[in-house]
PDB file of C-alpha atoms in Angstrom:
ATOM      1  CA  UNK L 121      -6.443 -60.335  66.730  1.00 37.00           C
ATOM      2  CA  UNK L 122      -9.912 -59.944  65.297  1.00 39.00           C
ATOM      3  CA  UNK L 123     -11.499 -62.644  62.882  1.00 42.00           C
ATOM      4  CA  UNK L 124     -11.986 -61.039  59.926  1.00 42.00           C
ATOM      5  CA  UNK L 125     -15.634 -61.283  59.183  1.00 60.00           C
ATOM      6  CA  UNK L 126     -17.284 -59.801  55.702  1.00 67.00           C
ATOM      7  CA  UNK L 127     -20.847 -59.854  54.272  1.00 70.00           C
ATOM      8  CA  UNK L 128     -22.223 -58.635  51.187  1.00 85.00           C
ATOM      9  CA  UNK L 129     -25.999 -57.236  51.703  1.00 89.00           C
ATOM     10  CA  UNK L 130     -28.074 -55.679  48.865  1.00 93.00           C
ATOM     11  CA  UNK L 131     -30.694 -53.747  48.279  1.00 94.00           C
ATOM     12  CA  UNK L 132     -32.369 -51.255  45.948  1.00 95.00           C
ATOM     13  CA  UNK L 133     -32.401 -47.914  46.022  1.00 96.00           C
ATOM     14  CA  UNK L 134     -36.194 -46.169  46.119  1.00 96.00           C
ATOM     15  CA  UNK L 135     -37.175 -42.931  45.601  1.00 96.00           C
ATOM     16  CA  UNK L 136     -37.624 -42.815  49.522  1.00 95.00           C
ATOM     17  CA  UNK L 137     -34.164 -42.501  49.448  1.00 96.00           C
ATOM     18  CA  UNK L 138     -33.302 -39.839  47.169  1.00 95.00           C
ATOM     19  CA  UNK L 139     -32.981 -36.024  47.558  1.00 92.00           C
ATOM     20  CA  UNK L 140     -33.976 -33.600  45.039  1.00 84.00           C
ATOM     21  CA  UNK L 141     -31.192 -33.938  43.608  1.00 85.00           C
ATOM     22  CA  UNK L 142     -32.317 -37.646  42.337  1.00 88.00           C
ATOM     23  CA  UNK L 143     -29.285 -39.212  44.000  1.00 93.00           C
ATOM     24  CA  UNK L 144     -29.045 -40.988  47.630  1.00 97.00           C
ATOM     25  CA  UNK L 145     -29.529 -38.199  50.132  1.00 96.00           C
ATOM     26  CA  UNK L 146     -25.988 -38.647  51.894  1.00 97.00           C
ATOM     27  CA  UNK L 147     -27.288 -40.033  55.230  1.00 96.00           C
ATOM     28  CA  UNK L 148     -28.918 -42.714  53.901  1.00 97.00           C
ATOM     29  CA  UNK L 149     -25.978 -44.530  52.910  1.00 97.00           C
ATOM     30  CA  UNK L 150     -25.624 -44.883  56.818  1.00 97.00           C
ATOM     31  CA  UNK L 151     -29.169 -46.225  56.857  1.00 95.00           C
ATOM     32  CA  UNK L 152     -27.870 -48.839  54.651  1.00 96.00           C
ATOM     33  CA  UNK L 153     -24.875 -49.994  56.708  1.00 95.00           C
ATOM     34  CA  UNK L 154     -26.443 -49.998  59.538  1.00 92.00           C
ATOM     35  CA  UNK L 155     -28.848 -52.980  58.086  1.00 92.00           C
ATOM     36  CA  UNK L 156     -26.244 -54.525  56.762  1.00 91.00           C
ATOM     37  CA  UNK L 157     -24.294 -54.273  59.977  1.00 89.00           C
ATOM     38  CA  UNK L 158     -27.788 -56.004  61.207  1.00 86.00           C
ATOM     39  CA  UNK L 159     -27.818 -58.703  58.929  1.00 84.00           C
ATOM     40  CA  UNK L 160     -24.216 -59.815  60.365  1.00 75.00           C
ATOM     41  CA  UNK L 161     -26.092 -60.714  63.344  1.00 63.00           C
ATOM     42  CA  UNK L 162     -29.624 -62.142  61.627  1.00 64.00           C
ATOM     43  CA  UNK L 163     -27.774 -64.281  59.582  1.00 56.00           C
ATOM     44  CA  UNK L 164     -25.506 -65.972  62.268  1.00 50.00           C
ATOM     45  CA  UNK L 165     -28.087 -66.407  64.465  1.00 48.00           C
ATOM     46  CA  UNK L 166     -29.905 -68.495  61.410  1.00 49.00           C
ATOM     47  CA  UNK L 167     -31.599 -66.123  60.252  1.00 48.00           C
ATOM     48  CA  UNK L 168     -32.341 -65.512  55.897  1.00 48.00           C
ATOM     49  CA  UNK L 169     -30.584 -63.502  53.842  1.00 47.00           C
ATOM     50  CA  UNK L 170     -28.458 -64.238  50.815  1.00 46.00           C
ATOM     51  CA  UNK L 171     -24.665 -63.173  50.335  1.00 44.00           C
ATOM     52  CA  UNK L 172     -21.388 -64.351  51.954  1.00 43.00           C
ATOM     53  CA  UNK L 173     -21.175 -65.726  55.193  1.00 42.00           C
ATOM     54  CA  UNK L 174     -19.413 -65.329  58.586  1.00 44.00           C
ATOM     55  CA  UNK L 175     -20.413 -64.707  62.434  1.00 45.00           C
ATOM     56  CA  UNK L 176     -21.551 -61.870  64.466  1.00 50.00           C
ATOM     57  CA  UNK L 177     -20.240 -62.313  67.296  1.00 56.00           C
ATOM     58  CA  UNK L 178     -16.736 -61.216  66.384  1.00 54.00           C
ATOM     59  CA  UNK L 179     -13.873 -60.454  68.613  1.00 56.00           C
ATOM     60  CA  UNK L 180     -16.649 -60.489  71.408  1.00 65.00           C
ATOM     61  CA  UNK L 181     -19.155 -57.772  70.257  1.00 74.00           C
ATOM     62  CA  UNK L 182     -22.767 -59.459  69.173  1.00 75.00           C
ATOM     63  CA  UNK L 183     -24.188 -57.779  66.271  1.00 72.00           C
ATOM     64  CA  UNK L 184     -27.624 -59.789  67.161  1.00 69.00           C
ATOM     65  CA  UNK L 185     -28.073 -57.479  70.135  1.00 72.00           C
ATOM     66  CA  UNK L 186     -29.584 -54.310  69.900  1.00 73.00           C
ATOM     67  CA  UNK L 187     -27.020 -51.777  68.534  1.00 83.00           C
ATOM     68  CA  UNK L 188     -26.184 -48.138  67.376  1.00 87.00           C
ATOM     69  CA  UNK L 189     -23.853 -46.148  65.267  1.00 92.00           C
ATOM     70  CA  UNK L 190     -20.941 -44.575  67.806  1.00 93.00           C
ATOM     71  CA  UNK L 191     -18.669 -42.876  65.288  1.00 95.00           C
ATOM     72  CA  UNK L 192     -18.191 -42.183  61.353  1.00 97.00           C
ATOM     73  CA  UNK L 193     -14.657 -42.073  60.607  1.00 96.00           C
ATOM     74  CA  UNK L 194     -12.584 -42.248  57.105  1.00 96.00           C
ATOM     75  CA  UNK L 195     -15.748 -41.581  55.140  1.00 97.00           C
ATOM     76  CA  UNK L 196     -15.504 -40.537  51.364  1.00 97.00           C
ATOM     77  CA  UNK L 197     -18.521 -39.956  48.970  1.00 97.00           C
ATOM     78  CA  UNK L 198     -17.252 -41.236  45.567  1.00 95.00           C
ATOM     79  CA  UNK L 199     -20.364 -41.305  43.039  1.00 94.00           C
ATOM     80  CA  UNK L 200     -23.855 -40.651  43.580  1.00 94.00           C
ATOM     81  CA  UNK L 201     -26.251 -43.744  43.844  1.00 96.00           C
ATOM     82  CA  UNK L 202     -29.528 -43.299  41.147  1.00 95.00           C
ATOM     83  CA  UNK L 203     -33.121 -44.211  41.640  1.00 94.00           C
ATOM     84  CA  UNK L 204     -32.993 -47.943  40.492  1.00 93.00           C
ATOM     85  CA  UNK L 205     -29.690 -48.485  41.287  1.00 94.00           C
ATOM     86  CA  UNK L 206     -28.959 -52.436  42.509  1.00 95.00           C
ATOM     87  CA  UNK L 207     -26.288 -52.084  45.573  1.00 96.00           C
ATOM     88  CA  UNK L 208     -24.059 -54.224  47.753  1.00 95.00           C
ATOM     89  CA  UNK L 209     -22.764 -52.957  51.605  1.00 96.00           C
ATOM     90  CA  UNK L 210     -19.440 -55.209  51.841  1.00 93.00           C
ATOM     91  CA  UNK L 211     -18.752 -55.483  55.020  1.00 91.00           C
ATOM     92  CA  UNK L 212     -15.685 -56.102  57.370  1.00 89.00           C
ATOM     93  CA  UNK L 213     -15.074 -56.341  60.994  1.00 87.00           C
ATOM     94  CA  UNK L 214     -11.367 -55.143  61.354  1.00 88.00           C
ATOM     95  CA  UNK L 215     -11.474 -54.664  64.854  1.00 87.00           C
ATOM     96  CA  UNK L 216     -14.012 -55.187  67.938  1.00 83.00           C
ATOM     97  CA  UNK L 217     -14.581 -56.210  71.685  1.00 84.00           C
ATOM     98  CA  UNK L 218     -17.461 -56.610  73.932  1.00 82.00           C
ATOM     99  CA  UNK L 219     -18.274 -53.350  74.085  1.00 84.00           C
ATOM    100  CA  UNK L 220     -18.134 -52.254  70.221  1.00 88.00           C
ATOM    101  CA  UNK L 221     -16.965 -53.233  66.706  1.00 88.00           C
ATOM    102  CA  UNK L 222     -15.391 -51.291  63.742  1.00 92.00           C
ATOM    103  CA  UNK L 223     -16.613 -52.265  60.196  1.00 92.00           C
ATOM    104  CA  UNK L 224     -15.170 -50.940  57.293  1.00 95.00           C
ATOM    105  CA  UNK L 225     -18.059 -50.792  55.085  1.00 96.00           C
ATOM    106  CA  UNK L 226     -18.083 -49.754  51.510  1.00 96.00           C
ATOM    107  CA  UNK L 227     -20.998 -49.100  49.226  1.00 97.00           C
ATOM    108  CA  UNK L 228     -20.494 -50.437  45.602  1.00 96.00           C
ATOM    109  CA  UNK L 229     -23.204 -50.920  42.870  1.00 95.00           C
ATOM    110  CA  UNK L 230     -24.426 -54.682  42.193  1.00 93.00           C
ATOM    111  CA  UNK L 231     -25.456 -54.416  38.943  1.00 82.00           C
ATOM    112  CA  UNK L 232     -24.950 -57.713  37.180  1.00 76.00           C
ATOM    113  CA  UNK L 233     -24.348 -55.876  33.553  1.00 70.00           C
ATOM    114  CA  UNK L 234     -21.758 -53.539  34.344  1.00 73.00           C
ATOM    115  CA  UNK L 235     -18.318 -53.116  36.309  1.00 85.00           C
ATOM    116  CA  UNK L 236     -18.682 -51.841  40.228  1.00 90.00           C
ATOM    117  CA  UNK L 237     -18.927 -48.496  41.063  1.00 94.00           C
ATOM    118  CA  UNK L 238     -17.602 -47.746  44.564  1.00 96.00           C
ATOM    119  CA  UNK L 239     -20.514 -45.271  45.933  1.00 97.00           C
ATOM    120  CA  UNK L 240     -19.020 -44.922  49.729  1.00 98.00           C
ATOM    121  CA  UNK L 241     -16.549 -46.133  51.788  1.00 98.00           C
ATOM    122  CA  UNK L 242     -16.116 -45.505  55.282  1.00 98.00           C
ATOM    123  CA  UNK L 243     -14.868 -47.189  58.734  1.00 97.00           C
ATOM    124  CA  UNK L 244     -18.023 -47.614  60.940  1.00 96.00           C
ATOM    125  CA  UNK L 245     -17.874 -48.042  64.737  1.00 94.00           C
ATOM    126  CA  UNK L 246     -21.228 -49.856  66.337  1.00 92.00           C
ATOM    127  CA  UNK L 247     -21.729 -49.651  70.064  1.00 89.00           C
ATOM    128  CA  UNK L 248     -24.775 -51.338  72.793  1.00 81.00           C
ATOM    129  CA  UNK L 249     -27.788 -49.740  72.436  1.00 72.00           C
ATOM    130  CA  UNK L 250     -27.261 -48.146  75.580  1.00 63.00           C
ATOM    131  CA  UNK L 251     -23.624 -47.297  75.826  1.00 62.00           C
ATOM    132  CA  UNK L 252     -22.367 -44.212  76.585  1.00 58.00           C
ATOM    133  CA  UNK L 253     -19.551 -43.213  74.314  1.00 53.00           C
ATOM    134  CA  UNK L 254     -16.507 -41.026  74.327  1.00 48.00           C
ATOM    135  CA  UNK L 255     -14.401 -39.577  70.898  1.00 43.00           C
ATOM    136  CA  UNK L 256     -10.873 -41.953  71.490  1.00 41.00           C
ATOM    137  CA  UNK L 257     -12.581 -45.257  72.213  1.00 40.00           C
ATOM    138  CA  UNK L 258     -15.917 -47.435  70.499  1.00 41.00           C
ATOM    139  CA  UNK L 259     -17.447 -46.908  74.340  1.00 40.00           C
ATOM    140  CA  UNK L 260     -16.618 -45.834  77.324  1.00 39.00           C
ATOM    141  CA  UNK L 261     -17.691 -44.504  80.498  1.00 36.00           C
ATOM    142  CA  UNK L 262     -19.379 -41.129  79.571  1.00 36.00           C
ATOM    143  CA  UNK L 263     -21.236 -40.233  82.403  1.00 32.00           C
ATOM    144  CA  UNK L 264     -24.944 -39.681  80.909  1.00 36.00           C
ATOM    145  CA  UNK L 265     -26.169 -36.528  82.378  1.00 32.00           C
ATOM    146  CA  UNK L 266     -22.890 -35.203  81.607  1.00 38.00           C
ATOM    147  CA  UNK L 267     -22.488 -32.537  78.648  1.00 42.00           C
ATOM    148  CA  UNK L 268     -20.319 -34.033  76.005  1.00 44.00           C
ATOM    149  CA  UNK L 269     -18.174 -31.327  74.444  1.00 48.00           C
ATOM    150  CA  UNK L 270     -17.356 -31.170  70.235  1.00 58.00           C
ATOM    151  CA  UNK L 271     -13.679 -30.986  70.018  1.00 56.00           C
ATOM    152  CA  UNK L 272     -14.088 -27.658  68.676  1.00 59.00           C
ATOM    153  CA  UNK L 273     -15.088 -24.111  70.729  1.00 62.00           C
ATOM    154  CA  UNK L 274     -18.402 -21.975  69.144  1.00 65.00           C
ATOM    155  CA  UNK L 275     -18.035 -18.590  70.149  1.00 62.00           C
ATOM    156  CA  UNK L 276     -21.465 -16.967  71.070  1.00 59.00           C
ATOM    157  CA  UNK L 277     -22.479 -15.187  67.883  1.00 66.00           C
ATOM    158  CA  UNK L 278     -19.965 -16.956  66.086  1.00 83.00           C
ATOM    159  CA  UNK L 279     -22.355 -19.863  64.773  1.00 90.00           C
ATOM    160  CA  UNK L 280     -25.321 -20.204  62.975  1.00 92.00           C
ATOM    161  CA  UNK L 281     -28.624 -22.361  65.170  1.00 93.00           C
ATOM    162  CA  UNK L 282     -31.228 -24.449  63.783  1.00 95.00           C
ATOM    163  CA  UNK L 283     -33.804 -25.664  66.422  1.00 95.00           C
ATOM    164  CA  UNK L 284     -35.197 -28.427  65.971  1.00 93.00           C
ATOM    165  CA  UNK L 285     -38.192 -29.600  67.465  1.00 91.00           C
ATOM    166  CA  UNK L 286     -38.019 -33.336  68.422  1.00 86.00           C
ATOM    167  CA  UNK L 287     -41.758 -35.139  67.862  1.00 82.00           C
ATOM    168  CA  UNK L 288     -41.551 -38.304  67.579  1.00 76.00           C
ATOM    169  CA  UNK L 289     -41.862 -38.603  63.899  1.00 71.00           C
ATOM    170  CA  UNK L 290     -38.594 -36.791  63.439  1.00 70.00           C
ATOM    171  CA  UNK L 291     -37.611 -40.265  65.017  1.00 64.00           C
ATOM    172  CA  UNK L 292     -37.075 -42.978  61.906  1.00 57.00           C
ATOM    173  CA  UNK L 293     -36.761 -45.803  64.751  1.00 54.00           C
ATOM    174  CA  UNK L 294     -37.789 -46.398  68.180  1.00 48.00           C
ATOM    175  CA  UNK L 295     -35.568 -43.834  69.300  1.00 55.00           C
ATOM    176  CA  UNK L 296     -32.936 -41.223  67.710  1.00 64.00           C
ATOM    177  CA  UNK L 297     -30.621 -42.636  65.258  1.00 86.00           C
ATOM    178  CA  UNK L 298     -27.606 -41.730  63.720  1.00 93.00           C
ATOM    179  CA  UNK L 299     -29.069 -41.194  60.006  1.00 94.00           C
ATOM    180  CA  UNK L 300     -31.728 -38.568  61.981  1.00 93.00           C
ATOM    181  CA  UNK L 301     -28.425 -36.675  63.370  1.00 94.00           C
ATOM    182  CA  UNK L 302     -27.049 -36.533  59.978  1.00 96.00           C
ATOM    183  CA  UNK L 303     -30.552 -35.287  59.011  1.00 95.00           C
ATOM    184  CA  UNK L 304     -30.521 -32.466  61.228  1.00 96.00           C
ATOM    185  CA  UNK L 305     -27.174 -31.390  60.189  1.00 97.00           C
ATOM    186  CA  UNK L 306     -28.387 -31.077  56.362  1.00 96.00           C
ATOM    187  CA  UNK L 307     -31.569 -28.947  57.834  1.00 96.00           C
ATOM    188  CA  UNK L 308     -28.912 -26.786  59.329  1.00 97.00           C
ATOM    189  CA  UNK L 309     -26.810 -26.652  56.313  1.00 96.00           C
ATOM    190  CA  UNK L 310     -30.034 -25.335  54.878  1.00 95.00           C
ATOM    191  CA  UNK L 311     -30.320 -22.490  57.019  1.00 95.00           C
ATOM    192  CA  UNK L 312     -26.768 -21.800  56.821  1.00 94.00           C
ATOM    193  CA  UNK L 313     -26.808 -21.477  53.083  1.00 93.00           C
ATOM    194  CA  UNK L 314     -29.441 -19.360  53.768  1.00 92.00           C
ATOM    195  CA  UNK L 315     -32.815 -21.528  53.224  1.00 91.00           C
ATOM    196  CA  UNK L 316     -34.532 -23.800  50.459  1.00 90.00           C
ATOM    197  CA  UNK L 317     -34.853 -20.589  48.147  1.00 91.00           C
ATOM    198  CA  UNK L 318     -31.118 -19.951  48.373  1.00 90.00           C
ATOM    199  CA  UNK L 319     -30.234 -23.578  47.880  1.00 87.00           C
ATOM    200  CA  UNK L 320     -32.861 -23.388  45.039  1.00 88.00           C
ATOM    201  CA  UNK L 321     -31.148 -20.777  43.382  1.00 90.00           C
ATOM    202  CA  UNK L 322     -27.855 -21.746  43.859  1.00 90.00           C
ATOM    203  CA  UNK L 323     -28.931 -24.515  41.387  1.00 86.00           C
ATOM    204  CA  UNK L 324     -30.459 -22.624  38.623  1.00 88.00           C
ATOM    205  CA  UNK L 325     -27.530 -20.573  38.550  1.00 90.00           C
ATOM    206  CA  UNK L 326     -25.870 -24.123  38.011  1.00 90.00           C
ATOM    207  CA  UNK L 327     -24.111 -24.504  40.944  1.00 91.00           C
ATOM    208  CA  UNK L 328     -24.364 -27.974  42.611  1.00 89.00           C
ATOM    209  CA  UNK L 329     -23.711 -28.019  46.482  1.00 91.00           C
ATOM    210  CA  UNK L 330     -22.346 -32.227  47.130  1.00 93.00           C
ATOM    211  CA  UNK L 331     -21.297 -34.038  50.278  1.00 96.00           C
ATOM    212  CA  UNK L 332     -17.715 -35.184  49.537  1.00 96.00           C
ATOM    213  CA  UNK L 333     -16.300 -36.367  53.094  1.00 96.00           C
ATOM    214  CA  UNK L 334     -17.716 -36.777  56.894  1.00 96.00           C
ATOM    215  CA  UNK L 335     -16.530 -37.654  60.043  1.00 95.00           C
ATOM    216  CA  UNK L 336     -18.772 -37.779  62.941  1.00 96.00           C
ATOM    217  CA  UNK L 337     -18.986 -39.266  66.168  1.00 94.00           C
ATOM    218  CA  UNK L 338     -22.665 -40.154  68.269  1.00 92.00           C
ATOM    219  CA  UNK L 339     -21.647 -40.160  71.821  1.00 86.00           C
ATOM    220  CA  UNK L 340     -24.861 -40.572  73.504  1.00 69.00           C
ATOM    221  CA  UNK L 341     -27.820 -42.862  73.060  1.00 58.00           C
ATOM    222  CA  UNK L 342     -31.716 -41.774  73.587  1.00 54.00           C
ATOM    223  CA  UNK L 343     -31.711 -43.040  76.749  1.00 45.00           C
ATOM    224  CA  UNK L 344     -31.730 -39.921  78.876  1.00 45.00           C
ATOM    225  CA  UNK L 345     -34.969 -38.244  79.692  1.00 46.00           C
ATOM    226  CA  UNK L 346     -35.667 -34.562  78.291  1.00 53.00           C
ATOM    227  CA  UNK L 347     -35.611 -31.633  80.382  1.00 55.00           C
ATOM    228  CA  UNK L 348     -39.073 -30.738  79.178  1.00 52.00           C
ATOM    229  CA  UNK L 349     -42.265 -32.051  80.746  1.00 53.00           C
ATOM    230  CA  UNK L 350     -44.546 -34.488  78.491  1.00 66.00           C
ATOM    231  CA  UNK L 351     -46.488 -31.709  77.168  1.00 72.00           C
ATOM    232  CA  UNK L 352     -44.174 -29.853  76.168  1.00 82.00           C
ATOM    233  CA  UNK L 353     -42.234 -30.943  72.631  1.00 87.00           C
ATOM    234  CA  UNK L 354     -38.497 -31.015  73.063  1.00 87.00           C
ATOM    235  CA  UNK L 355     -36.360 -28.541  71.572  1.00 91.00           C
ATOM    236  CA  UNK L 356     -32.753 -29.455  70.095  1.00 92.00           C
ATOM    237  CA  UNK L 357     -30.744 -27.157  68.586  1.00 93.00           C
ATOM    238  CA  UNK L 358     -27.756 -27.874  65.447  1.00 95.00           C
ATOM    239  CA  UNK L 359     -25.215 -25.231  66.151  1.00 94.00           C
ATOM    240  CA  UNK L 360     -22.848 -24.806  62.898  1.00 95.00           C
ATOM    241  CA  UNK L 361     -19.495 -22.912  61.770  1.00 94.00           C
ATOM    242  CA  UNK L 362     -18.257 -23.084  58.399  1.00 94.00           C
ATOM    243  CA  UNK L 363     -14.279 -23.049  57.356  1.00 93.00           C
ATOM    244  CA  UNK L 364     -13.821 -22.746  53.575  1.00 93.00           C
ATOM    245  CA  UNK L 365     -10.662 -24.803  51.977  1.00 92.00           C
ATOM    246  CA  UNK L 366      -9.180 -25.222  48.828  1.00 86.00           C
ATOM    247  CA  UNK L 367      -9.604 -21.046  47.888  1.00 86.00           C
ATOM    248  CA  UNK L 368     -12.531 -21.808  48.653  1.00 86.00           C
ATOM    249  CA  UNK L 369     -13.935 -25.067  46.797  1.00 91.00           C
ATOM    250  CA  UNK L 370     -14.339 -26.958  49.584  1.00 94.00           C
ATOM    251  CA  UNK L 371     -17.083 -25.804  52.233  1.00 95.00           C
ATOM    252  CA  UNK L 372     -16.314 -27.581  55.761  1.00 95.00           C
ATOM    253  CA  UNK L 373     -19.083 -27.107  57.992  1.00 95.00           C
ATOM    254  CA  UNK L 374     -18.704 -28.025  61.415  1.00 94.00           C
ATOM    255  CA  UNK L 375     -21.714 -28.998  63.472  1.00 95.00           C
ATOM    256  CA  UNK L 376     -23.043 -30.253  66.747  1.00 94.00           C
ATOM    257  CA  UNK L 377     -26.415 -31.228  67.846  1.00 93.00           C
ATOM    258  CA  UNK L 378     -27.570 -30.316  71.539  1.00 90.00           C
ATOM    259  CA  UNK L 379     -30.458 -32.365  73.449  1.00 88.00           C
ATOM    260  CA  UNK L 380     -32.834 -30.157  75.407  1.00 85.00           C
ATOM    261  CA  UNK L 381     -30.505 -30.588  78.414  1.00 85.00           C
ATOM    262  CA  UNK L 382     -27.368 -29.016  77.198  1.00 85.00           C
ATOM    263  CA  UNK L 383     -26.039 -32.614  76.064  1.00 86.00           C
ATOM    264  CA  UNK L 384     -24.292 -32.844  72.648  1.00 89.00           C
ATOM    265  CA  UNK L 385     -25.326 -36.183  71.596  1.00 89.00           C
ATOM    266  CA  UNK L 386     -24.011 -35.660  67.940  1.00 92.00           C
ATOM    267  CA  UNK L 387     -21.421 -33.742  66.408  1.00 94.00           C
ATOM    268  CA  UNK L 388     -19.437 -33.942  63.145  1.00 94.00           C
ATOM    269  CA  UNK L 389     -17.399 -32.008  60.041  1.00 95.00           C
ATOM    270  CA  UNK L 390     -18.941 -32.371  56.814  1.00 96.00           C
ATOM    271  CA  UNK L 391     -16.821 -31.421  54.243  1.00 96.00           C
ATOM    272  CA  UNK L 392     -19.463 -29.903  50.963  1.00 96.00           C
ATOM    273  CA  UNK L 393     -17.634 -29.430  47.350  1.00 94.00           C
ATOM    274  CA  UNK L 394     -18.937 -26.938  45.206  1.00 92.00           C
ATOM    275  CA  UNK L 395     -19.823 -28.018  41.614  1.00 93.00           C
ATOM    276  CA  UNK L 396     -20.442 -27.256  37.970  1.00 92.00           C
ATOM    277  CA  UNK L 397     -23.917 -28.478  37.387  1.00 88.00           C
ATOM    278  CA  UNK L 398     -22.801 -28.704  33.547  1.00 90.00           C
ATOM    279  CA  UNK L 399     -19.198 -30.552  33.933  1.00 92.00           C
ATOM    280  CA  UNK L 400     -19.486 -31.264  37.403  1.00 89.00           C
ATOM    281  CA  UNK L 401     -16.210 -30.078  37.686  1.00 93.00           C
ATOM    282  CA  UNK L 402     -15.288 -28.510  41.248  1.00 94.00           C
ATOM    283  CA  UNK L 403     -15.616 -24.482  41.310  1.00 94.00           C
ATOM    284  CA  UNK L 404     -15.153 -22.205  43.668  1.00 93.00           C
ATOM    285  CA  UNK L 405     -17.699 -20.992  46.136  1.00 92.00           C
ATOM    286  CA  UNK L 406     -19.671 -18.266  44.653  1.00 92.00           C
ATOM    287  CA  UNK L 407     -19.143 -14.669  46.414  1.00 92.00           C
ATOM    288  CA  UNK L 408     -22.641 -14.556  47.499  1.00 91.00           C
ATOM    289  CA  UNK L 409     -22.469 -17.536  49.672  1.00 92.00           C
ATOM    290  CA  UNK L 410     -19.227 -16.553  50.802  1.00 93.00           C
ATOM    291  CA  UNK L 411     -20.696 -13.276  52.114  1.00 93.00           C
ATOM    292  CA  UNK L 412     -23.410 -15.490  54.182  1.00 94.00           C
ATOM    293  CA  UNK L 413     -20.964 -17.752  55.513  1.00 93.00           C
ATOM    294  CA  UNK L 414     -18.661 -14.649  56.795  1.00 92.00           C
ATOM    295  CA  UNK L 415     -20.925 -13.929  60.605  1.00 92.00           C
ATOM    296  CA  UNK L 416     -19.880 -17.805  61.464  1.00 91.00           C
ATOM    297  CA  UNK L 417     -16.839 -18.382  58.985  1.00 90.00           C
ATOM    298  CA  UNK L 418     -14.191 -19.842  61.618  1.00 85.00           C
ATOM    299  CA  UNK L 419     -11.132 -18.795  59.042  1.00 65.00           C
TER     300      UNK L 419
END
């Protein structure tokens, strides 16, 4: 039986933060449990910090070690966060061993004048640095040259690609995070949707494109070396199918990200909702779009 440990962390929300849109671009949220997964750890170990209290090492896993995001699981997207918006991560260790630990981590507003808003809520599995993971487990014994397969098949011709050429600013940390993955996969969505213009146009014709749920699961770190020499830049590559639900209000795009060496070291479904820019009511895809998706529509 795990401890159960919690932890409110705030922060503000910046414009570095926000899409065009003006809200939170969705992967930040991530970039904001992560510290707040981090601050379990600082703040045990007597480090600063305001909010609730509690330890980090929980149940055996040691959130003042170096760690990474393993899987995204549960996730919903209930209201945007604003420029200038105060927030809180509340965070909960419901279950966790040496190897990893499972928050569930939701997103709320923390402004003192008015009654919480839940932003995001989501179930959050950390893992080592360097761990290896596989899709049933926090870690296990993934072999690391090995070629990590998305639980779903792409037939050749049967998926839209975005490469992706890996310099190290494309990097927001030391090495490749989590929040970059779920970077790439928006890039990709891009292209899917047919580019910036489309996406541009989509909106004046007052159509509003959100992120409404996500799942998505990080089984590798950045520990393996590229294929390519060091003068050459790596090359990844976002392969993506898209399933339309709902008669079509709901856009579920399902995506993987492959290293240079064949490994998929991220892969996910991001479930889109199409949107009245006026009511912000759901609506159904427009035809157009439809007609794009239909060389890599998977039903």
């Amino acid at each position: 039986m795990v401890r159960a440990t919690t932890r409110d962390e705030r922060a503000r929300v910046y414009i570095e933060h926000t899409d065009a849109y003006g809200v939170v671009f969705y992967a930040n949220y991530f970039a904001f449990a992560s510290n707040a997964a981090e601050a379990l750890g600082r703040v045990a170990a007597g480090g600063g910090g305001g909010g609730g209290g509690g330890g980090a090492n929980a149940g055996g896993f040691d959130f003042g070690r170096a760690f990474r995001c393993a899987r995204i699981e549960h996730c919903k997207y209930a209201r945007a966060a604003t420029l200038g918006d105060a927030i809180a991560v509340r965070s909960e260790v419901v279950r966790a061993d040496e190897r990893s630990a499972t928050l569930r981590q939701e997103i709320v507003s923390a402004n003192d004048d008015a009654d919480e808003t839940v932003f995001l809520s989501a179930e959050i599995t950390y893992a080592g640095a360097g761990a290896e993971t596989d899709d049933s487990v926090g870690v296990g014994d993934t072999a690391g040259d090995e070629t990590f397969a998305a639980p779903w098949e792409m037939e050749d011709g049967r998926c839209a690609s975005t490469a992706v050429r890996m310099y190290r600013g494309e990097r927001s940390a030391a090495q490749r995070s989590h929040v970059d993955i779920l970077r790439f996969f928006e890039r990709a969505r891009t292209d899917a949707i047919g580019g910036s213009d489309a996406l541009s146009a989509l909106q004046d014709d007052g159509v509003v494109v959100v992120v409404s749920r996500l799942q998505a699961y990080f089984p590798r770190g950045d520990g393996s070396q590229s294929k390519s020499s060091s003068s050459v830049i790596p090359v990844y590559d976002v392969k993506s199918t898209v399933e339309l639900k709902r008669r079509g209000i709901q856009v579920v795009f399902h995506q993987a990200m492959f290293a240079d060496d064949g490994a998929c070291v991220g892969y996910g479904d991001v479930t889109c909702t199409c949107l009245d820019a006026k009511t912000m009511r759901p609506m159904p895809c427009p035809p157009a779009l439809v007609d794009t998706f239909a060389p890599f529509c998977i039903a």
